[in-house]
mmCIF file of C-alpha atoms in Angstrom:
data_model
loop_
_atom_site.group_PDB
_atom_site.id
_atom_site.type_symbol
_atom_site.label_atom_id
_atom_site.label_comp_id
_atom_site.label_asym_id
_atom_site.label_seq_id
_atom_site.Cartn_x
_atom_site.Cartn_y
_atom_site.Cartn_z
ATOM 1 C CA MET A 1 -167.033 148.926 -45.586
ATOM 2 C CA THR A 2 -170.117 149.949 -47.372
ATOM 3 C CA GLY A 3 -168.479 151.119 -50.593
ATOM 4 C CA TYR A 4 -167.495 154.482 -51.762
ATOM 5 C CA VAL A 5 -170.639 155.470 -53.524
ATOM 6 C CA LEU A 6 -174.193 154.825 -52.593
ATOM 7 C CA GLY A 7 -177.347 155.820 -54.388
ATOM 8 C CA PHE A 8 -179.916 157.828 -52.542
ATOM 9 C CA GLU A 9 -182.149 154.784 -52.751
ATOM 10 C CA GLN A 10 -179.564 152.903 -50.629
ATOM 11 C CA LEU A 11 -179.623 155.400 -47.821
ATOM 12 C CA ASP A 12 -181.951 156.389 -45.036
ATOM 13 C CA ALA A 13 -181.936 158.424 -41.800
ATOM 14 C CA THR A 14 -179.894 155.692 -39.874
ATOM 15 C CA MET A 15 -176.784 156.104 -42.098
ATOM 16 C CA ILE A 16 -175.382 159.484 -40.995
ATOM 17 C CA ALA A 17 -172.101 157.867 -40.138
ATOM 18 C CA VAL A 18 -171.832 156.266 -43.625
ATOM 19 C CA ALA A 19 -173.060 159.100 -45.780
ATOM 20 C CA GLY A 20 -173.097 162.302 -43.553
ATOM 21 C CA GLY A 21 -176.313 164.261 -42.752
ATOM 22 C CA LYS A 22 -177.041 165.358 -46.300
ATOM 23 C CA GLY A 23 -176.630 161.999 -47.772
ATOM 24 C CA ALA A 24 -178.700 160.191 -45.163
ATOM 25 C CA ASN A 25 -181.455 162.836 -45.300
ATOM 26 C CA LEU A 26 -181.664 162.808 -49.051
ATOM 27 C CA GLY A 27 -182.012 159.089 -49.015
ATOM 28 C CA GLU A 28 -184.819 159.414 -46.573
ATOM 29 C CA LEU A 29 -186.521 162.136 -48.464
ATOM 30 C CA SER A 30 -186.389 160.215 -51.593
ATOM 31 C CA ARG A 31 -188.594 157.488 -50.008
ATOM 32 C CA ILE A 32 -191.506 159.869 -49.217
ATOM 33 C CA ASP A 33 -194.350 159.918 -51.689
ATOM 34 C CA GLY A 34 -194.735 163.515 -53.120
ATOM 35 C CA VAL A 35 -191.197 164.620 -52.277
ATOM 36 C CA ARG A 36 -189.325 165.134 -55.427
ATOM 37 C CA VAL A 37 -185.483 164.297 -55.003
ATOM 38 C CA PRO A 38 -183.505 164.102 -58.104
ATOM 39 C CA GLU A 39 -181.827 160.820 -58.638
ATOM 40 C CA GLY A 40 -178.390 161.004 -57.126
ATOM 41 C CA PHE A 41 -175.664 159.389 -55.023
ATOM 42 C CA CYS A 42 -173.467 159.992 -52.066
ATOM 43 C CA ILE A 43 -169.641 159.691 -51.733
ATOM 44 C CA THR A 44 -169.378 157.846 -48.347
ATOM 45 C CA THR A 45 -167.294 158.656 -45.349
ATOM 46 C CA ASP A 46 -165.172 155.631 -46.069
ATOM 47 C CA ALA A 47 -164.095 157.165 -49.290
ATOM 48 C CA HIS A 48 -163.074 160.391 -47.500
ATOM 49 C CA THR A 49 -161.306 158.454 -44.737
ATOM 50 C CA ASP A 50 -159.317 156.425 -47.261
ATOM 51 C CA ALA A 51 -158.403 159.526 -49.341
ATOM 52 C CA VAL A 52 -157.234 161.343 -46.171
ATOM 53 C CA ALA A 53 -155.166 158.332 -45.150
ATOM 54 C CA GLY A 54 -153.199 158.770 -48.324
ATOM 55 C CA ASP A 55 -152.205 162.369 -47.637
ATOM 56 C CA PRO A 56 -149.625 162.577 -44.870
ATOM 57 C CA ALA A 57 -149.880 166.364 -44.514
ATOM 58 C CA LEU A 58 -153.603 166.186 -43.955
ATOM 59 C CA ALA A 59 -153.348 163.203 -41.618
ATOM 60 C CA ALA A 60 -150.706 165.218 -39.549
ATOM 61 C CA LEU A 61 -153.020 168.297 -39.471
ATOM 62 C CA LEU A 62 -155.946 166.147 -38.245
ATOM 63 C CA GLU A 63 -153.773 164.533 -35.740
ATOM 64 C CA GLY A 64 -152.736 167.925 -34.327
ATOM 65 C CA LEU A 65 -156.333 169.152 -34.342
ATOM 66 C CA SER A 66 -157.369 166.139 -32.360
ATOM 67 C CA ARG A 67 -155.233 167.133 -29.459
ATOM 68 C CA LEU A 68 -156.761 170.587 -29.236
ATOM 69 C CA GLY A 69 -159.665 171.432 -27.072
ATOM 70 C CA ALA A 70 -162.813 172.812 -28.760
ATOM 71 C CA ASP A 71 -162.379 176.090 -26.899
ATOM 72 C CA ASP A 72 -158.791 176.527 -28.222
ATOM 73 C CA THR A 73 -159.868 178.857 -31.106
ATOM 74 C CA LYS A 74 -156.295 180.317 -31.433
ATOM 75 C CA GLY A 75 -154.762 176.816 -31.740
ATOM 76 C CA ILE A 76 -157.356 175.599 -34.122
ATOM 77 C CA GLY A 77 -157.112 178.828 -36.294
ATOM 78 C CA GLY A 78 -153.376 178.464 -36.442
ATOM 79 C CA ALA A 79 -153.555 174.771 -37.379
ATOM 80 C CA VAL A 80 -156.165 175.284 -40.129
ATOM 81 C CA SER A 81 -154.219 178.162 -41.674
ATOM 82 C CA THR A 82 -151.561 175.665 -42.447
ATOM 83 C CA ALA A 83 -153.937 173.080 -44.000
ATOM 84 C CA PRO A 84 -153.125 171.531 -47.232
ATOM 85 C CA THR A 85 -155.482 172.462 -50.019
ATOM 86 C CA GLY A 86 -156.360 170.514 -53.117
ATOM 87 C CA THR A 87 -159.152 168.786 -54.839
ATOM 88 C CA TRP A 88 -159.789 165.222 -55.497
ATOM 89 C CA SER A 89 -160.989 164.630 -58.994
ATOM 90 C CA CYS A 90 -161.540 162.069 -61.604
ATOM 91 C CA SER A 91 -162.103 162.630 -65.281
ATOM 92 C CA ASP A 92 -163.107 159.124 -66.117
ATOM 93 C CA PRO A 93 -166.914 159.011 -66.753
ATOM 94 C CA ASP A 94 -166.839 155.229 -65.984
ATOM 95 C CA VAL A 95 -166.271 155.793 -62.445
ATOM 96 C CA MET A 96 -170.057 155.980 -61.829
ATOM 97 C CA GLN A 97 -170.486 152.615 -63.576
ATOM 98 C CA LEU A 98 -167.553 151.138 -61.599
ATOM 99 C CA SER A 99 -169.000 152.448 -58.330
ATOM 100 C CA GLY A 100 -171.843 149.857 -58.725
ATOM 101 C CA THR A 101 -174.557 152.576 -58.890
ATOM 102 C CA GLY A 102 -175.219 151.920 -62.673
ATOM 103 C CA ARG A 103 -175.058 155.652 -63.351
ATOM 104 C CA THR A 104 -173.054 157.182 -66.231
ATOM 105 C CA GLY A 105 -174.133 160.675 -66.366
ATOM 106 C CA PRO A 106 -171.991 163.573 -65.314
ATOM 107 C CA PRO A 107 -171.248 163.837 -61.623
ATOM 108 C CA VAL A 108 -172.955 166.403 -59.473
ATOM 109 C CA VAL A 109 -171.417 167.388 -56.147
ATOM 110 C CA SER A 110 -173.333 168.847 -53.089
ATOM 111 C CA PRO A 111 -171.065 171.123 -51.307
ATOM 112 C CA THR A 112 -170.521 170.115 -47.525
ATOM 113 C CA ASP A 113 -169.171 171.785 -44.528
ATOM 114 C CA GLY A 114 -167.144 168.819 -43.703
ATOM 115 C CA THR A 115 -169.126 167.608 -40.820
ATOM 116 C CA LEU A 116 -171.242 164.628 -40.160
ATOM 117 C CA ASP A 117 -174.062 166.682 -38.613
ATOM 118 C CA PRO A 118 -177.518 165.871 -39.497
#
């Protein structure tokens, strides 16, 4: 495991499986002279995997989806319509410090479509 939080400076284009496409690409862009990327971090796919493992309803949904073919739009739609909803959050500002990034400012989130596509 690489950890749950990695700074952009720790990421590059080879790390899509660790950070998703946005995280890996922001890490890569941050290395290019003349390209301005705000200081930031990425929550890793390990964090997501471990969070999902703690949610039996979501784990059951993903297991069911894994048995469906990509062309089974009706089955996928039915399964997704029963998906649990919620938000993972943390109100502790020390999370950034504990993550090993050294950052203590307010967290900023980049929305994702939930895929690991580049």
